[in-house]
Every structure is written in C-alpha cells, then in structure tokens.
Amino acid sequence: MANEVLLVSKETLTNMKQYYTTNLKSTTPPGSFFAAKKGGVNITAYNSGKVLFQGATSQNEAAIWQEKATLVPAKKKNSSSTSLNVPLPKGFSDWSVIGSDEVGTGSYFGPLTVVAAYVDQSQLALLKELGVRDSKEMKDSEIIRVAKDLITFLPHSLLNVMPEKYNAIQPTMTQGKMKAILHNQALGHVLEKIKPKKPDGILIDQFELPATYFKHISDQPKQIKETIYFQTKGEGHHLAVAAASIIARYAFLKGLDELTAQAGMKIPSGAGSNSDLVAAKLLKQGGTLLLGKYAKLHFANTEKAKKISGVR
Ligand code: MG
C-alpha cells in the first residue's frame, strides 16, 4: 500500500481537521488528533504533528498539504511509521526546550547517568557564550568547568545509578528499558520544576526507536509523551541536549572519582582491556560482590576478568 508521511504544525493540524470535517472517522487511534477517510485514502493525524496518508492515491492527498509540511522520507522495508526519524520542525534550535541525554551506558565501570535540562530561548546566547557544545569535542576539564556553571542556573534533573543499584535492577530489565524509564523520570522532574511554564518541545538524544521507547515506559505511572522529539546526535540539534550531556558527563566523571577513592586504585572509563585488568584485581580482593560495587556486571568484561584472575 502506498504511504506518505508529513510533519505539520499544530495550526495546520487544526486546518486539516476542518478540511476533512465531513470525512472524519468516529473512532481514532490512541495519540491521534483525528482520523479520516477520503476516497480510498486513510488519513491519520497525530498530536505530534505527524500525518499518515495510506491508500492508492495517498500521494495526491498528501500533496494538498505538502507546502505547509516537512515530507518524511519513507523508510525502506519492514518498518512502521513510528520508527521514522522525524525531522525536527523548522527553527527548533531556537525554541525553549527540555533536552535529555545519558552517559555511562558503554562504560564497564561507573554509573549510568541520565540528565534532562531545560533551556529557555532567552538563555541560548548565554549557553553559547559559556562554551556549551558537543561534549565529545570537550576535554574533561572543560566539561567539569562548564557543568559546574550550568547546574547553578539551569532547571535540571540528574539521575545517577551507581553500579551496585544498576546490578540490582539490570537482571529484571534490558539496559534500553532502564534508560527509557530514567529519561521519562528526569523529564517529569524538569517539567515539574519549571511549572507553570511549558517547553516548546522536548528532545531526547535518541538511543532507541521512538516506538520502543514508548513501549518501555508504558508501565510507568507517569508517562511524558507530549511534544517529544527524538534525534540521534541530539546535541547538534538543540543546546538543551548539549547541556544535559555535559552535566551527565560531569556526574559520570564524579562517580568514577568517588569509586577511585573507594577502591584506592584508578577506576577507568570505557570497556577495554585495561578495565579487565582492574576488574581482575577487584575480584581477587573481594570477588563478584566487591566488583559489583564498581562495575556493570553483565558486560563481557566480567567473564574476561574472571579468566585473568582465576576467581570464579
Ligand atoms: Mg546520548
């Protein structure tokens, strides 16, 4: 079946609903603004601004609105409309946005840290001035300096899951689900903090498909769904994600420092062979119980460290 997907503004959504008044369906799928059937074309418009046209003449129907919309390229095969990396609305980088990002998911040692931060439109220039940019391009010393500044004035939520807690939760859920739940919680905290103000949008640095994300948080008591956008390399799309990323990285480094102090030896970042050697030392000192205070035990490094140390 032919498919077209458009991304439109709230205003256009309203206009569309008006246009299809006589074609509206009585039932609408969850999350949708309206559903209509005109000729052989099914039209489903979502609150997010995404509009799906399905049917033989969907292209013609979508063409009516094309001028007011961003065309979302059709995905190759085997994917639902929800898995599309929807382009952000025009001018998004100038909006007031809550951004969120996580650090530590690929590091054997240290915490998993998720941060959401709100950046008001009026603060964008200041953030640039402070040197907020892609944290991967920043030295640790610079990240620490900038983060210390940011946390004094940006409304944010920092969720730091140290290894001991991580290892207690991890067997019951995938890392993806854990991340999704943490992002959802952090976003909820920031929305509370900035009340009654509302952001123009929320941008999550994409770590899984949006459909998977929403499935992962579906059992959560409070689910943040409104005006959420996902973007890989999110820090390049809005400074709020860059700021969240810097704060998260700072907290992660602090976590590693604390663990280093506790262990009395350098606890490294990453998951390379150096990590195996440090883990082997900890195993010799106190077995898996001790190692589990420092490292994410489900990583393959644990098995390697067991081989090196001879401790099972
Ligand atoms: Mg990320």
PDB file of C-alpha atoms and ligand atoms in Angstrom:
ATOM      1  CA  MET A   1       0.000   0.000   0.000  1.00  0.00           C
ATOM      2  CA  ALA A   2       1.226   3.478  -0.822  1.00  0.00           C
ATOM      3  CA  ASN A   3       2.185   5.581   2.177  1.00  0.00           C
ATOM      4  CA  GLU A   4       3.013   9.241   2.696  1.00  0.00           C
ATOM      5  CA  VAL A   5       4.048  10.853   5.938  1.00  0.00           C
ATOM      6  CA  LEU A   6       4.067  14.582   6.579  1.00  0.00           C
ATOM      7  CA  LEU A   7       5.086  16.585   9.583  1.00  0.00           C
ATOM      8  CA  VAL A   8       2.963  19.669  10.136  1.00  0.00           C
ATOM      9  CA  SER A   9       2.426  22.430  12.693  1.00  0.00           C
ATOM     10  CA  LYS A  10      -0.406  22.455  15.245  1.00  0.00           C
ATOM     11  CA  GLU A  11      -2.092  25.159  13.225  1.00  0.00           C
ATOM     12  CA  THR A  12      -2.045  23.055  10.072  1.00  0.00           C
ATOM     13  CA  LEU A  13      -3.349  20.061  12.029  1.00  0.00           C
ATOM     14  CA  THR A  14      -6.363  22.137  13.045  1.00  0.00           C
ATOM     15  CA  ASN A  15      -6.870  23.333   9.476  1.00  0.00           C
ATOM     16  CA  MET A  16      -6.689  19.781   8.228  1.00  0.00           C
ATOM     17  CA  LYS A  17      -9.273  18.585  10.694  1.00  0.00           C
ATOM     18  CA  GLN A  18     -11.562  21.347   9.489  1.00  0.00           C
ATOM     19  CA  TYR A  19     -10.912  20.438   5.861  1.00  0.00           C
ATOM     20  CA  TYR A  20     -11.831  16.800   6.484  1.00  0.00           C
ATOM     21  CA  THR A  21     -14.897  17.579   8.656  1.00  0.00           C
ATOM     22  CA  THR A  22     -17.237  15.518   6.500  1.00  0.00           C
ATOM     23  CA  ASN A  23     -14.725  12.652   6.210  1.00  0.00           C
ATOM     24  CA  LEU A  24     -13.895  12.189   9.895  1.00  0.00           C
ATOM     25  CA  LYS A  25     -13.982   8.703  11.367  1.00  0.00           C
ATOM     26  CA  SER A  26     -15.876   8.188  14.622  1.00  0.00           C
ATOM     27  CA  THR A  27     -13.020   6.263  16.254  1.00  0.00           C
ATOM     28  CA  THR A  28      -9.417   7.428  16.391  1.00  0.00           C
ATOM     29  CA  PRO A  29      -6.278   5.542  17.394  1.00  0.00           C
ATOM     30  CA  PRO A  30      -4.507   6.493  20.640  1.00  0.00           C
ATOM     31  CA  GLY A  31      -2.332   9.584  20.397  1.00  0.00           C
ATOM     32  CA  SER A  32      -4.116  10.800  17.289  1.00  0.00           C
ATOM     33  CA  PHE A  33      -5.639  14.214  16.701  1.00  0.00           C
ATOM     34  CA  PHE A  34      -8.103  12.937  14.108  1.00  0.00           C
ATOM     35  CA  ALA A  35      -8.631  10.126  11.634  1.00  0.00           C
ATOM     36  CA  ALA A  36     -10.443  10.479   8.328  1.00  0.00           C
ATOM     37  CA  LYS A  37     -11.179   8.533   5.177  1.00  0.00           C
ATOM     38  CA  LYS A  38     -11.482  10.373   1.888  1.00  0.00           C
ATOM     39  CA  GLY A  39     -11.965   8.376  -1.270  1.00  0.00           C
ATOM     40  CA  GLY A  40      -9.642   5.431  -0.869  1.00  0.00           C
ATOM     41  CA  VAL A  41      -7.225   7.250   1.401  1.00  0.00           C
ATOM     42  CA  ASN A  42      -6.981   6.821   5.160  1.00  0.00           C
ATOM     43  CA  ILE A  43      -5.622   9.884   6.921  1.00  0.00           C
ATOM     44  CA  THR A  44      -4.364   9.668  10.479  1.00  0.00           C
ATOM     45  CA  ALA A  45      -3.063  12.823  12.145  1.00  0.00           C
ATOM     46  CA  TYR A  46      -1.136  12.549  15.392  1.00  0.00           C
ATOM     47  CA  ASN A  47      -0.785  15.125  18.144  1.00  0.00           C
ATOM     48  CA  SER A  48       2.947  15.096  17.463  1.00  0.00           C
ATOM     49  CA  GLY A  49       2.240  16.717  14.085  1.00  0.00           C
ATOM     50  CA  LYS A  50       2.842  13.581  12.082  1.00  0.00           C
ATOM     51  CA  VAL A  51       0.199  12.840   9.465  1.00  0.00           C
ATOM     52  CA  LEU A  52      -0.020   9.474   7.790  1.00  0.00           C
ATOM     53  CA  PHE A  53      -1.729   9.029   4.405  1.00  0.00           C
ATOM     54  CA  GLN A  54      -2.445   5.445   3.378  1.00  0.00           C
ATOM     55  CA  GLY A  55      -4.027   4.210   0.165  1.00  0.00           C
ATOM     56  CA  ALA A  56      -3.549   4.111  -3.589  1.00  0.00           C
ATOM     57  CA  THR A  57      -3.899   7.883  -4.097  1.00  0.00           C
ATOM     58  CA  SER A  58      -2.196   8.892  -0.856  1.00  0.00           C
ATOM     59  CA  GLN A  59       0.401  10.882  -2.756  1.00  0.00           C
ATOM     60  CA  ASN A  60      -2.231  13.166  -4.285  1.00  0.00           C
ATOM     61  CA  GLU A  61      -3.937  13.663  -0.958  1.00  0.00           C
ATOM     62  CA  ALA A  62      -0.663  14.449   0.833  1.00  0.00           C
ATOM     63  CA  ALA A  63       0.238  16.879  -1.975  1.00  0.00           C
ATOM     64  CA  ILE A  64      -2.554  19.197  -0.822  1.00  0.00           C
ATOM     65  CA  TRP A  65      -0.623  19.815   2.394  1.00  0.00           C
ATOM     66  CA  GLN A  66       2.936  19.389   1.206  1.00  0.00           C
ATOM     67  CA  GLU A  67       3.667  23.083   1.050  1.00  0.00           C
ATOM     68  CA  LYS A  68       2.878  23.542   4.741  1.00  0.00           C
ATOM     69  CA  ALA A  69       4.778  20.470   5.833  1.00  0.00           C
ATOM     70  CA  THR A  70       8.045  18.611   6.008  1.00  0.00           C
ATOM     71  CA  LEU A  71       7.993  15.430   3.970  1.00  0.00           C
ATOM     72  CA  VAL A  72       9.169  12.463   5.973  1.00  0.00           C
ATOM     73  CA  PRO A  73      11.075  10.112   3.691  1.00  0.00           C
ATOM     74  CA  ALA A  74       9.532   6.650   3.508  1.00  0.00           C
ATOM     75  CA  LYS A  75      11.605   4.048   5.319  1.00  0.00           C
ATOM     76  CA  LYS A  76      12.934   1.142   3.323  1.00  0.00           C
ATOM     77  CA  LYS A  77      11.197  -2.044   4.292  1.00  0.00           C
ATOM     78  CA  ASN A  78       9.645  -3.671   7.255  1.00  0.00           C
ATOM     79  CA  SER A  79       9.207  -0.676   9.459  1.00  0.00           C
ATOM     80  CA  SER A  80       6.200   1.015  10.910  1.00  0.00           C
ATOM     81  CA  SER A  81       5.588   4.731  10.613  1.00  0.00           C
ATOM     82  CA  THR A  82       6.547   5.176  14.266  1.00  0.00           C
ATOM     83  CA  SER A  83      10.132   4.132  13.604  1.00  0.00           C
ATOM     84  CA  LEU A  84      10.865   7.078  11.332  1.00  0.00           C
ATOM     85  CA  ASN A  85      13.438   9.581  12.433  1.00  0.00           C
ATOM     86  CA  VAL A  86      11.072  12.508  12.078  1.00  0.00           C
ATOM     87  CA  PRO A  87      12.819  15.746  11.118  1.00  0.00           C
ATOM     88  CA  LEU A  88      12.521  18.494  13.679  1.00  0.00           C
ATOM     89  CA  PRO A  89      10.231  21.431  12.929  1.00  0.00           C
ATOM     90  CA  LYS A  90      11.854  24.466  11.320  1.00  0.00           C
ATOM     91  CA  GLY A  91      13.550  26.780  13.807  1.00  0.00           C
ATOM     92  CA  PHE A  92      13.636  24.096  16.514  1.00  0.00           C
ATOM     93  CA  SER A  93      17.129  25.054  17.698  1.00  0.00           C
ATOM     94  CA  ASP A  94      15.734  28.458  18.761  1.00  0.00           C
ATOM     95  CA  TRP A  95      12.858  27.015  20.803  1.00  0.00           C
ATOM     96  CA  SER A  96      12.653  26.717  24.587  1.00  0.00           C
ATOM     97  CA  VAL A  97      13.417  23.043  25.028  1.00  0.00           C
ATOM     98  CA  ILE A  98      13.989  20.323  27.609  1.00  0.00           C
ATOM     99  CA  GLY A  99      16.824  18.142  26.348  1.00  0.00           C
ATOM    100  CA  SER A 100      17.896  14.809  27.757  1.00  0.00           C
ATOM    101  CA  ASP A 101      20.864  12.536  27.337  1.00  0.00           C
ATOM    102  CA  GLU A 102      22.669   9.751  29.156  1.00  0.00           C
ATOM    103  CA  VAL A 103      26.294   8.846  29.831  1.00  0.00           C
ATOM    104  CA  GLY A 104      27.945   5.668  31.043  1.00  0.00           C
ATOM    105  CA  THR A 105      25.973   3.062  29.132  1.00  0.00           C
ATOM    106  CA  GLY A 106      29.080   1.830  27.339  1.00  0.00           C
ATOM    107  CA  SER A 107      31.451   2.109  30.268  1.00  0.00           C
ATOM    108  CA  TYR A 108      32.061  -1.049  32.313  1.00  0.00           C
ATOM    109  CA  PHE A 109      32.934   0.908  35.436  1.00  0.00           C
ATOM    110  CA  GLY A 110      30.985   3.775  36.876  1.00  0.00           C
ATOM    111  CA  PRO A 111      27.364   4.866  36.977  1.00  0.00           C
ATOM    112  CA  LEU A 112      24.679   5.198  34.357  1.00  0.00           C
ATOM    113  CA  THR A 113      23.758   8.864  34.400  1.00  0.00           C
ATOM    114  CA  VAL A 114      20.721  10.436  32.795  1.00  0.00           C
ATOM    115  CA  VAL A 115      20.159  14.185  32.754  1.00  0.00           C
ATOM    116  CA  ALA A 116      17.298  16.322  31.494  1.00  0.00           C
ATOM    117  CA  ALA A 117      17.776  20.098  31.386  1.00  0.00           C
ATOM    118  CA  TYR A 118      15.533  22.981  30.405  1.00  0.00           C
ATOM    119  CA  VAL A 119      16.986  25.769  28.294  1.00  0.00           C
ATOM    120  CA  ASP A 120      14.814  28.782  27.746  1.00  0.00           C
ATOM    121  CA  GLN A 121      15.055  30.557  24.412  1.00  0.00           C
ATOM    122  CA  SER A 122      16.412  33.595  26.264  1.00  0.00           C
ATOM    123  CA  GLN A 123      19.370  31.559  27.588  1.00  0.00           C
ATOM    124  CA  LEU A 124      20.615  30.225  24.265  1.00  0.00           C
ATOM    125  CA  ALA A 125      23.100  33.047  23.700  1.00  0.00           C
ATOM    126  CA  LEU A 126      24.468  32.693  27.231  1.00  0.00           C
ATOM    127  CA  LEU A 127      24.974  28.963  26.757  1.00  0.00           C
ATOM    128  CA  LYS A 128      26.918  29.571  23.572  1.00  0.00           C
ATOM    129  CA  GLU A 129      28.971  32.165  25.432  1.00  0.00           C
ATOM    130  CA  LEU A 130      29.743  29.613  28.160  1.00  0.00           C
ATOM    131  CA  GLY A 131      31.048  27.219  25.520  1.00  0.00           C
ATOM    132  CA  VAL A 132      28.212  24.686  25.545  1.00  0.00           C
ATOM    133  CA  ARG A 133      28.616  22.363  22.572  1.00  0.00           C
ATOM    134  CA  ASP A 134      29.023  18.681  21.758  1.00  0.00           C
ATOM    135  CA  SER A 135      30.605  17.228  24.901  1.00  0.00           C
ATOM    136  CA  LYS A 136      32.546  14.730  22.779  1.00  0.00           C
ATOM    137  CA  GLU A 137      34.569  17.677  21.494  1.00  0.00           C
ATOM    138  CA  MET A 138      35.325  18.928  25.007  1.00  0.00           C
ATOM    139  CA  LYS A 139      38.141  17.961  27.344  1.00  0.00           C
ATOM    140  CA  ASP A 140      37.119  16.573  30.736  1.00  0.00           C
ATOM    141  CA  SER A 141      38.486  19.663  32.494  1.00  0.00           C
ATOM    142  CA  GLU A 142      36.315  21.900  30.315  1.00  0.00           C
ATOM    143  CA  ILE A 143      33.255  19.716  30.834  1.00  0.00           C
ATOM    144  CA  ILE A 144      33.677  19.977  34.596  1.00  0.00           C
ATOM    145  CA  ARG A 145      34.096  23.763  34.496  1.00  0.00           C
ATOM    146  CA  VAL A 146      31.088  24.352  32.224  1.00  0.00           C
ATOM    147  CA  ALA A 147      28.877  21.815  34.032  1.00  0.00           C
ATOM    148  CA  LYS A 148      29.554  23.451  37.407  1.00  0.00           C
ATOM    149  CA  ASP A 149      28.263  26.681  35.906  1.00  0.00           C
ATOM    150  CA  LEU A 150      25.228  25.142  34.223  1.00  0.00           C
ATOM    151  CA  ILE A 151      23.923  23.360  37.308  1.00  0.00           C
ATOM    152  CA  THR A 152      23.675  26.676  39.158  1.00  0.00           C
ATOM    153  CA  PHE A 153      21.039  28.131  36.868  1.00  0.00           C
ATOM    154  CA  LEU A 154      19.540  25.529  34.516  1.00  0.00           C
ATOM    155  CA  PRO A 155      16.473  23.679  35.809  1.00  0.00           C
ATOM    156  CA  HIS A 156      17.595  20.084  35.512  1.00  0.00           C
ATOM    157  CA  SER A 157      17.216  16.573  36.860  1.00  0.00           C
ATOM    158  CA  LEU A 158      20.212  14.333  37.369  1.00  0.00           C
ATOM    159  CA  LEU A 159      19.661  10.610  37.866  1.00  0.00           C
ATOM    160  CA  ASN A 160      22.806   8.775  38.765  1.00  0.00           C
ATOM    161  CA  VAL A 161      22.554   4.993  39.018  1.00  0.00           C
ATOM    162  CA  MET A 162      25.700   3.692  40.682  1.00  0.00           C
ATOM    163  CA  PRO A 163      26.842   0.142  39.778  1.00  0.00           C
ATOM    164  CA  GLU A 164      25.524  -1.541  42.920  1.00  0.00           C
ATOM    165  CA  LYS A 165      21.998  -0.311  42.207  1.00  0.00           C
ATOM    166  CA  TYR A 166      22.415  -0.870  38.472  1.00  0.00           C
ATOM    167  CA  ASN A 167      23.324  -4.531  39.073  1.00  0.00           C
ATOM    168  CA  ALA A 168      20.305  -4.977  41.308  1.00  0.00           C
ATOM    169  CA  ILE A 169      17.936  -3.669  38.598  1.00  0.00           C
ATOM    170  CA  GLN A 170      19.635  -4.925  35.437  1.00  0.00           C
ATOM    171  CA  PRO A 171      18.609  -8.612  35.648  1.00  0.00           C
ATOM    172  CA  THR A 172      14.942  -7.571  35.626  1.00  0.00           C
ATOM    173  CA  MET A 173      15.061  -5.384  32.523  1.00  0.00           C
ATOM    174  CA  THR A 174      17.164  -4.520  29.485  1.00  0.00           C
ATOM    175  CA  GLN A 175      19.514  -1.561  29.591  1.00  0.00           C
ATOM    176  CA  GLY A 176      17.263   0.074  26.971  1.00  0.00           C
ATOM    177  CA  LYS A 177      14.238  -0.118  29.234  1.00  0.00           C
ATOM    178  CA  MET A 178      16.240   1.188  32.170  1.00  0.00           C
ATOM    179  CA  LYS A 179      17.384   4.169  30.109  1.00  0.00           C
ATOM    180  CA  ALA A 180      13.867   4.866  28.865  1.00  0.00           C
ATOM    181  CA  ILE A 181      12.464   4.835  32.402  1.00  0.00           C
ATOM    182  CA  LEU A 182      15.233   7.168  33.620  1.00  0.00           C
ATOM    183  CA  HIS A 183      14.729   9.621  30.738  1.00  0.00           C
ATOM    184  CA  ASN A 184      10.981   9.631  31.391  1.00  0.00           C
ATOM    185  CA  GLN A 185      11.547  10.302  35.102  1.00  0.00           C
ATOM    186  CA  ALA A 186      14.093  13.053  34.506  1.00  0.00           C
ATOM    187  CA  LEU A 187      11.795  14.786  32.013  1.00  0.00           C
ATOM    188  CA  GLY A 188       8.934  14.578  34.508  1.00  0.00           C
ATOM    189  CA  HIS A 189      11.077  16.194  37.220  1.00  0.00           C
ATOM    190  CA  VAL A 190      12.074  19.096  34.990  1.00  0.00           C
ATOM    191  CA  LEU A 191       8.502  19.681  33.809  1.00  0.00           C
ATOM    192  CA  GLU A 192       7.537  19.940  37.499  1.00  0.00           C
ATOM    193  CA  LYS A 193      10.402  22.328  38.234  1.00  0.00           C
ATOM    194  CA  ILE A 194       9.558  24.815  35.506  1.00  0.00           C
ATOM    195  CA  LYS A 195       5.799  24.864  36.115  1.00  0.00           C
ATOM    196  CA  PRO A 196       3.655  26.716  35.119  1.00  0.00           C
ATOM    197  CA  LYS A 197       5.978  27.285  32.184  1.00  0.00           C
ATOM    198  CA  LYS A 198       5.877  24.645  29.468  1.00  0.00           C
ATOM    199  CA  PRO A 199       8.647  23.951  26.986  1.00  0.00           C
ATOM    200  CA  ASP A 200       8.004  24.396  23.265  1.00  0.00           C
ATOM    201  CA  GLY A 201       9.295  20.878  22.878  1.00  0.00           C
ATOM    202  CA  ILE A 202      11.269  18.032  24.423  1.00  0.00           C
ATOM    203  CA  LEU A 203      14.248  16.495  22.656  1.00  0.00           C
ATOM    204  CA  ILE A 204      15.674  13.126  23.653  1.00  0.00           C
ATOM    205  CA  ASP A 205      19.052  12.163  22.285  1.00  0.00           C
ATOM    206  CA  GLN A 206      17.775   9.074  20.510  1.00  0.00           C
ATOM    207  CA  PHE A 207      19.084   5.776  21.848  1.00  0.00           C
ATOM    208  CA  GLU A 208      16.308   3.529  20.582  1.00  0.00           C
ATOM    209  CA  LEU A 209      13.378   3.772  18.197  1.00  0.00           C
ATOM    210  CA  PRO A 210      10.597   6.038  19.463  1.00  0.00           C
ATOM    211  CA  ALA A 211       8.101   3.152  19.310  1.00  0.00           C
ATOM    212  CA  THR A 212      10.407   1.061  21.525  1.00  0.00           C
ATOM    213  CA  TYR A 213      10.869   3.978  23.907  1.00  0.00           C
ATOM    214  CA  PHE A 214       7.128   4.387  24.377  1.00  0.00           C
ATOM    215  CA  LYS A 215       6.733   0.637  24.847  1.00  0.00           C
ATOM    216  CA  HIS A 216       9.442   0.717  27.505  1.00  0.00           C
ATOM    217  CA  ILE A 217       7.736   3.438  29.538  1.00  0.00           C
ATOM    218  CA  SER A 218       4.206   2.065  29.026  1.00  0.00           C
ATOM    219  CA  ASP A 219       4.113   0.587  32.554  1.00  0.00           C
ATOM    220  CA  GLN A 220       5.237   3.815  34.215  1.00  0.00           C
ATOM    221  CA  PRO A 221       2.738   5.675  36.419  1.00  0.00           C
ATOM    222  CA  LYS A 222       3.533   8.967  34.723  1.00  0.00           C
ATOM    223  CA  GLN A 223       4.426   8.971  31.045  1.00  0.00           C
ATOM    224  CA  ILE A 224       5.774  12.084  29.360  1.00  0.00           C
ATOM    225  CA  LYS A 225       4.578  11.971  25.775  1.00  0.00           C
ATOM    226  CA  GLU A 226       3.634  15.475  24.758  1.00  0.00           C
ATOM    227  CA  THR A 227       5.773  17.287  22.181  1.00  0.00           C
ATOM    228  CA  ILE A 228       8.574  14.734  22.436  1.00  0.00           C
ATOM    229  CA  TYR A 229      11.061  14.557  19.596  1.00  0.00           C
ATOM    230  CA  PHE A 230      13.878  12.082  19.113  1.00  0.00           C
ATOM    231  CA  GLN A 231      17.059  12.761  17.257  1.00  0.00           C
ATOM    232  CA  THR A 232      20.334  10.906  17.036  1.00  0.00           C
ATOM    233  CA  LYS A 233      23.232  13.292  17.719  1.00  0.00           C
ATOM    234  CA  GLY A 234      20.658  15.390  19.552  1.00  0.00           C
ATOM    235  CA  GLU A 235      23.318  17.759  20.924  1.00  0.00           C
ATOM    236  CA  GLY A 236      23.706  19.095  17.395  1.00  0.00           C
ATOM    237  CA  HIS A 237      20.007  19.935  17.192  1.00  0.00           C
ATOM    238  CA  HIS A 238      19.499  21.879  20.409  1.00  0.00           C
ATOM    239  CA  LEU A 239      21.778  23.275  23.125  1.00  0.00           C
ATOM    240  CA  ALA A 240      19.474  21.788  25.777  1.00  0.00           C
ATOM    241  CA  VAL A 241      20.663  18.309  24.801  1.00  0.00           C
ATOM    242  CA  ALA A 242      24.277  19.507  24.672  1.00  0.00           C
ATOM    243  CA  ALA A 243      23.865  21.000  28.175  1.00  0.00           C
ATOM    244  CA  ALA A 244      22.214  17.829  29.522  1.00  0.00           C
ATOM    245  CA  SER A 245      25.025  15.803  28.022  1.00  0.00           C
ATOM    246  CA  ILE A 246      27.700  17.990  29.667  1.00  0.00           C
ATOM    247  CA  ILE A 247      26.036  17.738  33.092  1.00  0.00           C
ATOM    248  CA  ALA A 248      25.634  13.960  32.677  1.00  0.00           C
ATOM    249  CA  ARG A 249      29.268  13.541  31.702  1.00  0.00           C
ATOM    250  CA  TYR A 250      30.339  15.633  34.701  1.00  0.00           C
ATOM    251  CA  ALA A 251      28.275  13.484  37.067  1.00  0.00           C
ATOM    252  CA  PHE A 252      29.659  10.325  35.487  1.00  0.00           C
ATOM    253  CA  LEU A 253      33.250  11.531  35.948  1.00  0.00           C
ATOM    254  CA  LYS A 254      32.473  12.429  39.548  1.00  0.00           C
ATOM    255  CA  GLY A 255      31.079   8.926  40.030  1.00  0.00           C
ATOM    256  CA  LEU A 256      34.292   7.422  38.686  1.00  0.00           C
ATOM    257  CA  ASP A 257      36.330   9.663  41.023  1.00  0.00           C
ATOM    258  CA  GLU A 258      34.325   8.505  44.030  1.00  0.00           C
ATOM    259  CA  LEU A 259      34.838   4.880  43.049  1.00  0.00           C
ATOM    260  CA  THR A 260      38.554   5.512  42.531  1.00  0.00           C
ATOM    261  CA  ALA A 261      38.789   6.942  46.051  1.00  0.00           C
ATOM    262  CA  GLN A 262      36.892   3.988  47.498  1.00  0.00           C
ATOM    263  CA  ALA A 263      38.938   1.378  45.652  1.00  0.00           C
ATOM    264  CA  GLY A 264      42.287   3.059  46.259  1.00  0.00           C
ATOM    265  CA  MET A 265      43.120   2.472  42.604  1.00  0.00           C
ATOM    266  CA  LYS A 266      42.310   4.206  39.350  1.00  0.00           C
ATOM    267  CA  ILE A 267      38.866   3.128  38.118  1.00  0.00           C
ATOM    268  CA  PRO A 268      38.903   3.678  34.346  1.00  0.00           C
ATOM    269  CA  SER A 269      36.206   4.743  31.908  1.00  0.00           C
ATOM    270  CA  GLY A 270      35.356   2.616  28.889  1.00  0.00           C
ATOM    271  CA  ALA A 271      35.282  -1.138  28.473  1.00  0.00           C
ATOM    272  CA  GLY A 272      38.730  -2.005  27.121  1.00  0.00           C
ATOM    273  CA  SER A 273      41.365  -4.468  28.265  1.00  0.00           C
ATOM    274  CA  ASN A 274      42.548  -2.070  30.974  1.00  0.00           C
ATOM    275  CA  SER A 275      39.099  -2.450  32.540  1.00  0.00           C
ATOM    276  CA  ASP A 276      39.546  -6.234  32.553  1.00  0.00           C
ATOM    277  CA  LEU A 277      42.808  -5.900  34.494  1.00  0.00           C
ATOM    278  CA  VAL A 278      41.350  -3.542  37.102  1.00  0.00           C
ATOM    279  CA  ALA A 279      38.312  -5.812  37.438  1.00  0.00           C
ATOM    280  CA  ALA A 280      40.598  -8.822  37.932  1.00  0.00           C
ATOM    281  CA  LYS A 281      42.305  -7.017  40.824  1.00  0.00           C
ATOM    282  CA  LEU A 282      38.966  -6.245  42.459  1.00  0.00           C
ATOM    283  CA  LEU A 283      37.842  -9.854  42.009  1.00  0.00           C
ATOM    284  CA  LYS A 284      40.957 -11.084  43.785  1.00  0.00           C
ATOM    285  CA  GLN A 285      40.266  -8.646  46.621  1.00  0.00           C
ATOM    286  CA  GLY A 286      36.616  -9.411  47.199  1.00  0.00           C
ATOM    287  CA  GLY A 287      35.026 -11.491  44.471  1.00  0.00           C
ATOM    288  CA  THR A 288      31.977 -10.534  42.448  1.00  0.00           C
ATOM    289  CA  LEU A 289      30.380  -8.909  45.465  1.00  0.00           C
ATOM    290  CA  LEU A 290      33.121  -6.298  45.602  1.00  0.00           C
ATOM    291  CA  LEU A 291      33.388  -5.918  41.819  1.00  0.00           C
ATOM    292  CA  GLY A 292      29.645  -5.279  41.677  1.00  0.00           C
ATOM    293  CA  LYS A 293      30.115  -2.058  43.646  1.00  0.00           C
ATOM    294  CA  TYR A 294      32.220  -0.662  40.821  1.00  0.00           C
ATOM    295  CA  ALA A 295      31.226  -2.302  37.551  1.00  0.00           C
ATOM    296  CA  LYS A 296      28.199  -3.192  35.443  1.00  0.00           C
ATOM    297  CA  LEU A 297      28.448  -6.934  35.881  1.00  0.00           C
ATOM    298  CA  HIS A 298      26.529  -8.017  32.778  1.00  0.00           C
ATOM    299  CA  PHE A 299      29.279  -6.650  30.497  1.00  0.00           C
ATOM    300  CA  ALA A 300      31.538  -9.241  28.847  1.00  0.00           C
ATOM    301  CA  ASN A 301      34.456  -7.732  30.818  1.00  0.00           C
ATOM    302  CA  THR A 302      33.340  -9.677  33.907  1.00  0.00           C
ATOM    303  CA  GLU A 303      33.994 -13.049  32.249  1.00  0.00           C
ATOM    304  CA  LYS A 304      37.366 -11.851  30.955  1.00  0.00           C
ATOM    305  CA  ALA A 305      38.333 -10.613  34.414  1.00  0.00           C
ATOM    306  CA  LYS A 306      37.339 -13.948  35.918  1.00  0.00           C
ATOM    307  CA  LYS A 307      39.637 -15.726  33.459  1.00  0.00           C
ATOM    308  CA  ILE A 308      42.521 -13.356  34.195  1.00  0.00           C
ATOM    309  CA  SER A 309      42.133 -13.539  37.960  1.00  0.00           C
ATOM    310  CA  GLY A 310      41.190 -17.205  38.188  1.00  0.00           C
ATOM    311  CA  VAL A 311      38.404 -16.143  40.568  1.00  0.00           C
ATOM    312  CA  ARG A 312      35.019 -17.616  39.612  1.00  0.00           C
TER     313      ARG A 312
HETATM  314 MG    MG B   1      23.205  10.012  24.042  1.00  0.00          MG
END
